[in-house]
PDB file of C-alpha atoms in Angstrom:
ATOM      1  CA  MET A  19      31.412 140.575  -6.427  1.00  0.00           C
ATOM      2  CA  LEU A  20      31.502 137.381  -4.366  1.00  0.00           C
ATOM      3  CA  GLY A  21      31.474 134.118  -6.269  1.00  0.00           C
ATOM      4  CA  LYS A  22      30.321 133.213  -9.756  1.00  0.00           C
ATOM      5  CA  THR A  23      26.776 134.017 -10.737  1.00  0.00           C
ATOM      6  CA  LEU A  24      24.223 132.563 -13.099  1.00  0.00           C
ATOM      7  CA  GLY A  25      21.573 135.212 -13.636  1.00  0.00           C
ATOM      8  CA  GLN A  26      21.118 136.396 -10.069  1.00  0.00           C
ATOM      9  CA  VAL A  27      22.243 133.175  -8.375  1.00  0.00           C
ATOM     10  CA  ALA A  28      25.622 132.858  -6.651  1.00  0.00           C
ATOM     11  CA  TYR A  29      26.976 129.534  -5.464  1.00  0.00           C
ATOM     12  CA  PHE A  30      29.025 129.083  -2.306  1.00  0.00           C
ATOM     13  CA  ASP A  31      30.023 126.280  -0.006  1.00  0.00           C
ATOM     14  CA  HIS A  32      31.033 126.786   3.638  1.00  0.00           C
ATOM     15  CA  GLY A  33      34.448 128.056   2.536  1.00  0.00           C
ATOM     16  CA  LEU A  34      32.917 130.801   0.376  1.00  0.00           C
ATOM     17  CA  SER A  35      34.084 129.026  -2.795  1.00  0.00           C
ATOM     18  CA  PRO A  36      31.673 128.379  -5.679  1.00  0.00           C
ATOM     19  CA  VAL A  37      29.303 125.464  -5.126  1.00  0.00           C
ATOM     20  CA  ARG A  38      29.642 123.156  -8.130  1.00  0.00           C
ATOM     21  CA  THR A  39      27.780 120.210  -9.608  1.00  0.00           C
ATOM     22  CA  SER A  40      29.167 116.685  -9.762  1.00  0.00           C
ATOM     23  CA  LEU A  41      30.784 117.671 -13.069  1.00  0.00           C
ATOM     24  CA  GLY A  42      32.733 120.398 -11.302  1.00  0.00           C
ATOM     25  CA  VAL A  43      31.056 123.335 -13.055  1.00  0.00           C
ATOM     26  CA  PRO A  44      28.277 125.721 -11.975  1.00  0.00           C
ATOM     27  CA  PRO A  45      24.850 124.330 -12.953  1.00  0.00           C
ATOM     28  CA  ARG A  46      23.411 125.784 -16.161  1.00  0.00           C
ATOM     29  CA  ASP A  47      19.823 125.677 -14.943  1.00  0.00           C
ATOM     30  CA  PRO A  48      18.988 128.163 -12.135  1.00  0.00           C
ATOM     31  CA  SER A  49      16.541 125.609 -10.709  1.00  0.00           C
ATOM     32  CA  GLN A  50      19.465 123.235 -10.217  1.00  0.00           C
ATOM     33  CA  ALA A  51      21.220 125.964  -8.277  1.00  0.00           C
ATOM     34  CA  LEU A  52      18.210 126.354  -6.028  1.00  0.00           C
ATOM     35  CA  GLN A  53      18.076 122.625  -5.396  1.00  0.00           C
ATOM     36  CA  LYS A  54      21.809 122.552  -4.678  1.00  0.00           C
ATOM     37  CA  CYS A  55      21.560 125.428  -2.221  1.00  0.00           C
ATOM     38  CA  ARG A  56      18.503 123.963  -0.560  1.00  0.00           C
ATOM     39  CA  ARG A  57      20.269 120.674  -0.023  1.00  0.00           C
ATOM     40  CA  ASN A  58      23.277 122.382   1.520  1.00  0.00           C
ATOM     41  CA  TYR A  59      21.457 125.140   3.387  1.00  0.00           C
ATOM     42  CA  LYS A  60      18.106 123.955   4.684  1.00  0.00           C
ATOM     43  CA  ASN A  61      17.842 126.842   7.159  1.00  0.00           C
ATOM     44  CA  SER A  62      18.566 129.708   4.792  1.00  0.00           C
ATOM     45  CA  TYR A  63      17.514 133.213   4.002  1.00  0.00           C
ATOM     46  CA  TRP A  64      16.222 133.736   0.474  1.00  0.00           C
ATOM     47  CA  THR A  65      16.539 136.808  -1.770  1.00  0.00           C
ATOM     48  CA  ASN A  66      14.706 136.200  -5.030  1.00  0.00           C
ATOM     49  CA  ALA A  67      16.531 133.017  -6.089  1.00  0.00           C
ATOM     50  CA  THR A  68      18.261 132.081  -2.850  1.00  0.00           C
ATOM     51  CA  THR A  69      20.288 133.725  -0.112  1.00  0.00           C
ATOM     52  CA  ARG A  70      21.813 132.856   3.207  1.00  0.00           C
ATOM     53  CA  LEU A  71      22.819 135.915   5.179  1.00  0.00           C
ATOM     54  CA  GLY A  72      25.465 135.908   7.856  1.00  0.00           C
ATOM     55  CA  GLY A  73      28.461 133.670   8.398  1.00  0.00           C
ATOM     56  CA  ASN A  74      28.696 130.991   5.724  1.00  0.00           C
ATOM     57  CA  VAL A  75      26.561 132.158   2.858  1.00  0.00           C
ATOM     58  CA  CYS A  76      24.805 131.055  -0.255  1.00  0.00           C
ATOM     59  CA  ARG A  77      24.143 134.571  -1.430  1.00  0.00           C
ATOM     60  CA  THR A  78      22.238 136.382  -4.158  1.00  0.00           C
ATOM     61  CA  LEU A  79      23.713 139.736  -5.134  1.00  0.00           C
ATOM     62  CA  PRO A  80      20.789 141.738  -6.568  1.00  0.00           C
ATOM     63  CA  PRO A  81      21.592 144.456  -9.127  1.00  0.00           C
ATOM     64  CA  SER A  82      19.029 146.818  -7.606  1.00  0.00           C
ATOM     65  CA  LEU A  83      16.799 147.128  -4.565  1.00  0.00           C
ATOM     66  CA  GLN A  84      14.567 144.082  -4.543  1.00  0.00           C
ATOM     67  CA  ALA A  85      12.196 142.297  -2.195  1.00  0.00           C
ATOM     68  CA  MET A  86      13.707 139.862   0.261  1.00  0.00           C
ATOM     69  CA  GLN A  87      11.940 136.802   1.597  1.00  0.00           C
ATOM     70  CA  TRP A  88      13.752 135.216   4.476  1.00  0.00           C
ATOM     71  CA  THR A  89      13.415 132.838   7.406  1.00  0.00           C
ATOM     72  CA  PRO A  90      15.154 133.364  10.778  1.00  0.00           C
ATOM     73  CA  HIS A  91      17.173 130.287  11.600  1.00  0.00           C
ATOM     74  CA  ARG A  92      19.625 131.084  14.395  1.00  0.00           C
ATOM     75  CA  ALA A  93      18.928 129.902  17.954  1.00  0.00           C
ATOM     76  CA  TRP A  94      20.087 132.875  20.022  1.00  0.00           C
ATOM     77  CA  SER A  95      19.613 133.241  23.742  1.00  0.00           C
ATOM     78  CA  THR A  96      17.437 136.134  24.864  1.00  0.00           C
ATOM     79  CA  PHE A  97      18.005 138.389  27.811  1.00  0.00           C
ATOM     80  CA  SER A  98      16.775 141.773  28.907  1.00  0.00           C
ATOM     81  CA  ASN A  99      18.767 144.927  28.294  1.00  0.00           C
ATOM     82  CA  PRO A 100      18.015 148.377  26.866  1.00  0.00           C
ATOM     83  CA  TRP A 101      19.956 147.737  23.643  1.00  0.00           C
ATOM     84  CA  LYS A 102      17.159 145.377  22.558  1.00  0.00           C
ATOM     85  CA  ALA A 103      15.273 148.494  21.498  1.00  0.00           C
ATOM     86  CA  ALA A 104      17.848 149.058  18.793  1.00  0.00           C
ATOM     87  CA  ILE A 105      19.088 145.626  17.718  1.00  0.00           C
ATOM     88  CA  ASP A 106      16.538 142.865  17.851  1.00  0.00           C
ATOM     89  CA  LEU A 107      16.560 139.207  18.822  1.00  0.00           C
ATOM     90  CA  PRO A 108      14.614 136.405  17.097  1.00  0.00           C
ATOM     91  CA  ASP A 109      11.307 135.351  18.557  1.00  0.00           C
ATOM     92  CA  HIS A 110      10.652 132.269  20.661  1.00  0.00           C
ATOM     93  CA  ALA A 111       9.375 130.272  17.701  1.00  0.00           C
ATOM     94  CA  ALA A 112      12.599 130.847  15.785  1.00  0.00           C
ATOM     95  CA  SER A 113      14.739 129.921  18.785  1.00  0.00           C
ATOM     96  CA  GLN A 114      12.819 126.649  19.104  1.00  0.00           C
ATOM     97  CA  GLY A 115      13.239 125.744  15.455  1.00  0.00           C
ATOM     98  CA  GLY A 116      10.029 127.373  14.247  1.00  0.00           C
ATOM     99  CA  TYR A 117       9.867 129.736  11.296  1.00  0.00           C
ATOM    100  CA  ARG A 118       8.231 133.017  10.350  1.00  0.00           C
ATOM    101  CA  HIS A 119       8.078 133.996   6.694  1.00  0.00           C
ATOM    102  CA  MET A 120       8.138 137.672   5.871  1.00  0.00           C
ATOM    103  CA  SER A 121       8.902 139.936   2.942  1.00  0.00           C
ATOM    104  CA  LEU A 122      11.247 142.854   3.576  1.00  0.00           C
ATOM    105  CA  ARG A 123      12.355 145.561   1.173  1.00  0.00           C
ATOM    106  CA  PHE A 124      15.566 147.520   1.679  1.00  0.00           C
ATOM    107  CA  GLY A 125      16.527 150.863   0.198  1.00  0.00           C
ATOM    108  CA  GLU A 126      17.863 154.359   0.682  1.00  0.00           C
ATOM    109  CA  ILE A 127      15.559 157.078   1.980  1.00  0.00           C
ATOM    110  CA  PRO A 128      16.093 160.844   2.408  1.00  0.00           C
ATOM    111  CA  ALA A 129      17.442 161.800   5.819  1.00  0.00           C
ATOM    112  CA  SER A 130      14.428 164.074   6.268  1.00  0.00           C
ATOM    113  CA  LEU A 131      12.156 161.019   6.160  1.00  0.00           C
ATOM    114  CA  ALA A 132      14.124 158.940   8.656  1.00  0.00           C
ATOM    115  CA  PRO A 133      11.795 158.277  11.635  1.00  0.00           C
ATOM    116  CA  MET A 134      13.316 160.121  14.586  1.00  0.00           C
ATOM    117  CA  GLU A 135      11.517 157.867  17.067  1.00  0.00           C
ATOM    118  CA  LEU A 136      13.453 154.912  15.662  1.00  0.00           C
ATOM    119  CA  LEU A 137      16.802 156.700  15.601  1.00  0.00           C
ATOM    120  CA  LEU A 138      16.404 157.684  19.253  1.00  0.00           C
ATOM    121  CA  LEU A 139      16.057 154.026  20.226  1.00  0.00           C
ATOM    122  CA  ALA A 140      19.708 153.496  19.334  1.00  0.00           C
ATOM    123  CA  ASP A 141      21.020 156.963  20.181  1.00  0.00           C
ATOM    124  CA  PRO A 142      19.158 158.788  22.978  1.00  0.00           C
ATOM    125  CA  SER A 143      20.561 162.227  22.091  1.00  0.00           C
ATOM    126  CA  PRO A 144      18.411 164.121  19.528  1.00  0.00           C
ATOM    127  CA  SER A 145      21.144 166.708  19.009  1.00  0.00           C
ATOM    128  CA  LYS A 146      23.735 164.051  18.211  1.00  0.00           C
ATOM    129  CA  VAL A 147      21.377 162.299  15.812  1.00  0.00           C
ATOM    130  CA  ARG A 148      20.691 165.547  13.951  1.00  0.00           C
ATOM    131  CA  SER A 149      24.404 166.356  13.832  1.00  0.00           C
ATOM    132  CA  TYR A 150      25.265 163.297  11.752  1.00  0.00           C
ATOM    133  CA  LEU A 151      22.083 162.930   9.705  1.00  0.00           C
ATOM    134  CA  ALA A 152      22.969 165.827   7.402  1.00  0.00           C
ATOM    135  CA  ASP A 153      26.021 164.144   5.857  1.00  0.00           C
ATOM    136  CA  SER A 154      24.879 160.524   6.165  1.00  0.00           C
ATOM    137  CA  THR A 155      23.017 158.031   4.010  1.00  0.00           C
ATOM    138  CA  CYS A 156      19.854 156.547   5.504  1.00  0.00           C
ATOM    139  CA  PHE A 157      18.610 153.056   4.734  1.00  0.00           C
ATOM    140  CA  ALA A 158      15.240 151.598   5.635  1.00  0.00           C
ATOM    141  CA  ALA A 159      13.833 148.106   5.943  1.00  0.00           C
ATOM    142  CA  SER A 160      10.138 148.183   5.108  1.00  0.00           C
ATOM    143  CA  LEU A 161       7.427 145.597   5.523  1.00  0.00           C
ATOM    144  CA  ASP A 162       4.120 146.046   3.719  1.00  0.00           C
ATOM    145  CA  GLY A 163       4.974 149.691   3.093  1.00  0.00           C
ATOM    146  CA  THR A 164       5.851 150.456   6.718  1.00  0.00           C
ATOM    147  CA  VAL A 165       9.383 151.286   7.846  1.00  0.00           C
ATOM    148  CA  VAL A 166      10.326 148.713  10.485  1.00  0.00           C
ATOM    149  CA  GLY A 167      14.069 149.324  10.646  1.00  0.00           C
ATOM    150  CA  ILE A 168      16.478 152.169  10.001  1.00  0.00           C
ATOM    151  CA  GLY A 169      20.222 152.375   9.467  1.00  0.00           C
ATOM    152  CA  VAL A 170      22.433 155.458   9.107  1.00  0.00           C
ATOM    153  CA  VAL A 171      25.911 155.370   7.543  1.00  0.00           C
ATOM    154  CA  ARG A 172      28.351 158.273   7.226  1.00  0.00           C
ATOM    155  CA  PRO A 173      31.535 158.500   5.127  1.00  0.00           C
ATOM    156  CA  ILE A 174      34.623 159.090   7.266  1.00  0.00           C
ATOM    157  CA  GLY A 175      37.289 159.338   4.576  1.00  0.00           C
ATOM    158  CA  GLU A 176      39.972 157.071   3.131  1.00  0.00           C
ATOM    159  CA  GLY A 177      37.418 154.703   1.644  1.00  0.00           C
ATOM    160  CA  ALA A 178      35.774 154.092   5.015  1.00  0.00           C
ATOM    161  CA  HIS A 179      32.233 154.505   6.344  1.00  0.00           C
ATOM    162  CA  GLU A 180      30.782 154.460   9.852  1.00  0.00           C
ATOM    163  CA  LEU A 181      27.499 152.912  10.904  1.00  0.00           C
ATOM    164  CA  MET A 182      26.089 155.675  13.074  1.00  0.00           C
ATOM    165  CA  ASN A 183      22.717 154.193  13.958  1.00  0.00           C
ATOM    166  CA  ILE A 184      20.690 151.031  13.471  1.00  0.00           C
ATOM    167  CA  ALA A 185      17.318 150.421  15.112  1.00  0.00           C
ATOM    168  CA  VAL A 186      14.156 148.365  14.752  1.00  0.00           C
ATOM    169  CA  ARG A 187      10.607 149.392  15.552  1.00  0.00           C
ATOM    170  CA  PRO A 188       9.640 147.920  18.970  1.00  0.00           C
ATOM    171  CA  THR A 189       6.553 146.179  17.585  1.00  0.00           C
ATOM    172  CA  ARG A 190       8.721 144.419  14.998  1.00  0.00           C
ATOM    173  CA  GLN A 191      11.558 143.263  17.203  1.00  0.00           C
ATOM    174  CA  LYS A 192      12.484 139.645  17.938  1.00  0.00           C
ATOM    175  CA  ALA A 193      12.105 138.742  14.261  1.00  0.00           C
ATOM    176  CA  GLY A 194      15.630 139.209  12.918  1.00  0.00           C
ATOM    177  CA  HIS A 195      14.956 142.507  11.117  1.00  0.00           C
ATOM    178  CA  GLY A 196      18.003 144.167  12.667  1.00  0.00           C
ATOM    179  CA  THR A 197      20.303 141.383  11.512  1.00  0.00           C
ATOM    180  CA  ALA A 198      18.810 141.364   8.015  1.00  0.00           C
ATOM    181  CA  LEU A 199      19.204 145.145   7.701  1.00  0.00           C
ATOM    182  CA  LEU A 200      22.790 145.119   8.951  1.00  0.00           C
ATOM    183  CA  GLU A 201      23.759 142.346   6.566  1.00  0.00           C
ATOM    184  CA  TRP A 202      22.122 144.170   3.662  1.00  0.00           C
ATOM    185  CA  ILE A 203      24.063 147.346   4.531  1.00  0.00           C
ATOM    186  CA  ILE A 204      27.315 145.380   4.755  1.00  0.00           C
ATOM    187  CA  GLU A 205      26.694 143.844   1.328  1.00  0.00           C
ATOM    188  CA  HIS A 206      25.675 147.216  -0.132  1.00  0.00           C
ATOM    189  CA  TYR A 207      28.981 148.828   0.826  1.00  0.00           C
ATOM    190  CA  ARG A 208      30.946 145.763  -0.228  1.00  0.00           C
ATOM    191  CA  ARG A 209      29.530 146.117  -3.727  1.00  0.00           C
ATOM    192  CA  LEU A 210      30.378 149.822  -3.726  1.00  0.00           C
ATOM    193  CA  GLY A 211      34.021 148.976  -3.091  1.00  0.00           C
ATOM    194  CA  THR A 212      34.250 150.382   0.433  1.00  0.00           C
ATOM    195  CA  GLY A 213      37.503 149.579   2.227  1.00  0.00           C
ATOM    196  CA  ARG A 214      36.055 149.190   5.701  1.00  0.00           C
ATOM    197  CA  LEU A 215      32.937 149.761   7.793  1.00  0.00           C
ATOM    198  CA  GLU A 216      33.235 150.986  11.384  1.00  0.00           C
ATOM    199  CA  VAL A 217      30.841 151.229  14.315  1.00  0.00           C
ATOM    200  CA  GLY A 218      31.042 152.494  17.886  1.00  0.00           C
ATOM    201  CA  THR A 219      29.186 150.740  20.689  1.00  0.00           C
ATOM    202  CA  GLY A 220      29.254 150.037  24.407  1.00  0.00           C
ATOM    203  CA  SER A 221      31.992 147.956  25.994  1.00  0.00           C
ATOM    204  CA  PHE A 222      29.625 145.159  27.088  1.00  0.00           C
ATOM    205  CA  GLY A 223      26.220 143.729  26.325  1.00  0.00           C
ATOM    206  CA  TYR A 224      24.365 142.028  23.474  1.00  0.00           C
ATOM    207  CA  GLN A 225      25.395 144.622  20.888  1.00  0.00           C
ATOM    208  CA  LEU A 226      28.953 143.292  20.816  1.00  0.00           C
ATOM    209  CA  ALA A 227      27.795 139.855  19.670  1.00  0.00           C
ATOM    210  CA  PHE A 228      25.399 141.488  17.203  1.00  0.00           C
ATOM    211  CA  TYR A 229      28.293 143.137  15.357  1.00  0.00           C
ATOM    212  CA  GLN A 230      30.896 140.443  15.881  1.00  0.00           C
ATOM    213  CA  ARG A 231      28.639 137.849  14.255  1.00  0.00           C
ATOM    214  CA  GLN A 232      29.019 139.857  11.060  1.00  0.00           C
ATOM    215  CA  GLY A 233      32.808 139.993  11.223  1.00  0.00           C
ATOM    216  CA  PHE A 234      33.373 143.268  13.098  1.00  0.00           C
ATOM    217  CA  ARG A 235      36.452 143.273  15.355  1.00  0.00           C
ATOM    218  CA  VAL A 236      37.421 145.611  18.179  1.00  0.00           C
ATOM    219  CA  THR A 237      40.130 148.002  16.979  1.00  0.00           C
ATOM    220  CA  ARG A 238      40.306 150.651  19.711  1.00  0.00           C
ATOM    221  CA  ILE A 239      38.732 152.003  22.904  1.00  0.00           C
ATOM    222  CA  GLU A 240      37.497 155.556  23.485  1.00  0.00           C
ATOM    223  CA  ARG A 241      37.555 155.911  27.256  1.00  0.00           C
ATOM    224  CA  ASP A 242      34.769 157.837  29.023  1.00  0.00           C
ATOM    225  CA  PHE A 243      32.988 158.474  25.710  1.00  0.00           C
ATOM    226  CA  PHE A 244      29.498 157.942  27.117  1.00  0.00           C
ATOM    227  CA  VAL A 245      30.320 160.007  30.202  1.00  0.00           C
ATOM    228  CA  GLU A 246      31.596 162.982  28.230  1.00  0.00           C
ATOM    229  CA  HIS A 247      29.081 162.973  25.366  1.00  0.00           C
ATOM    230  CA  TYR A 248      25.795 162.030  27.065  1.00  0.00           C
ATOM    231  CA  PRO A 249      24.377 164.098  29.950  1.00  0.00           C
ATOM    232  CA  GLU A 250      22.253 161.214  31.256  1.00  0.00           C
ATOM    233  CA  PRO A 251      23.860 157.909  32.287  1.00  0.00           C
ATOM    234  CA  ILE A 252      23.228 154.946  29.984  1.00  0.00           C
ATOM    235  CA  ILE A 253      22.617 151.923  32.207  1.00  0.00           C
ATOM    236  CA  GLU A 254      22.588 148.288  31.093  1.00  0.00           C
ATOM    237  CA  ASP A 255      22.205 145.327  33.445  1.00  0.00           C
ATOM    238  CA  GLY A 256      22.796 147.707  36.343  1.00  0.00           C
ATOM    239  CA  ILE A 257      26.136 148.880  34.933  1.00  0.00           C
ATOM    240  CA  ARG A 258      26.797 152.324  33.516  1.00  0.00           C
ATOM    241  CA  HIS A 259      28.257 152.506  30.029  1.00  0.00           C
ATOM    242  CA  MET A 260      31.428 154.581  30.133  1.00  0.00           C
ATOM    243  CA  ASP A 261      33.874 153.517  27.419  1.00  0.00           C
ATOM    244  CA  MET A 262      33.044 153.071  23.750  1.00  0.00           C
ATOM    245  CA  LEU A 263      34.528 150.271  21.675  1.00  0.00           C
ATOM    246  CA  ARG A 264      35.341 150.981  18.051  1.00  0.00           C
ATOM    247  CA  LEU A 265      34.749 147.943  15.858  1.00  0.00           C
ATOM    248  CA  THR A 266      35.845 147.566  12.254  1.00  0.00           C
ATOM    249  CA  LEU A 267      34.755 145.303   9.424  1.00  0.00           C
ATOM    250  CA  SER A 268      37.486 145.226   6.791  1.00  0.00           C
ATOM    251  CA  TYR A 269      36.637 144.462   3.168  1.00  0.00           C
ATOM    252  CA  SER A 270      40.308 144.283   2.179  1.00  0.00           C
ATOM    253  CA  GLY A 271      40.327 140.491   2.261  1.00  0.00           C
ATOM    254  CA  ASP A 272      37.367 140.189  -0.130  1.00  0.00           C
ATOM    255  CA  SER A 273      38.020 138.955  -3.624  1.00  0.00           C
ATOM    256  CA  GLY A 274      36.291 140.913  -6.284  1.00  0.00           C
TER     257      GLY A 274
END
């Protein structure tokens, strides 16, 4: 598990080392930890005590599925492309320094309950979606009892898993749900001791930045993948997707 914890609070500075008090030891009072994190991370995500997801983190590691309250804080540029249906961008208020407070809950759901209309946003082939659902684990992000995001992960052997699908309901996009769900999945498999997490995506477009922000790196190219496996062309920004990039997030460098 990352860092030292006090109850459910973990302390980190920008180098992912424990955040300490002036005495050089973790604060004994959890409220002190909150104040310390708030001073160092004014634009943070919060899970119960406190959490910052993505990049440099001040992170809570919950022992079970728990509610997450978070605030989008990144200022990303927005542009139009079909991948926005699957991986969302923050809204205008967030990009201008505004904030939207929401409460998300993450957890595993049976594959039979995974909303097909969401899965097809990220993968337009129903037959392909059904082919990997059977031996995959499905995760949902819910808001007020409604599933707003879905993620599908399949074991691929040798301590590795592949993210097969991640999508956000169109009416709930531009709020950071996709990023929050991906980061929760990454943390979930880190705690399980997974060696690496892989994903396949197009060779250009927003999706590359979406994964690379979380530490994924390109490891190989599968040429003509989208030509050979999808009967209908997948077009983005007037360009047809042809090759698939395989990206990998390695947990091998994590300290336990």
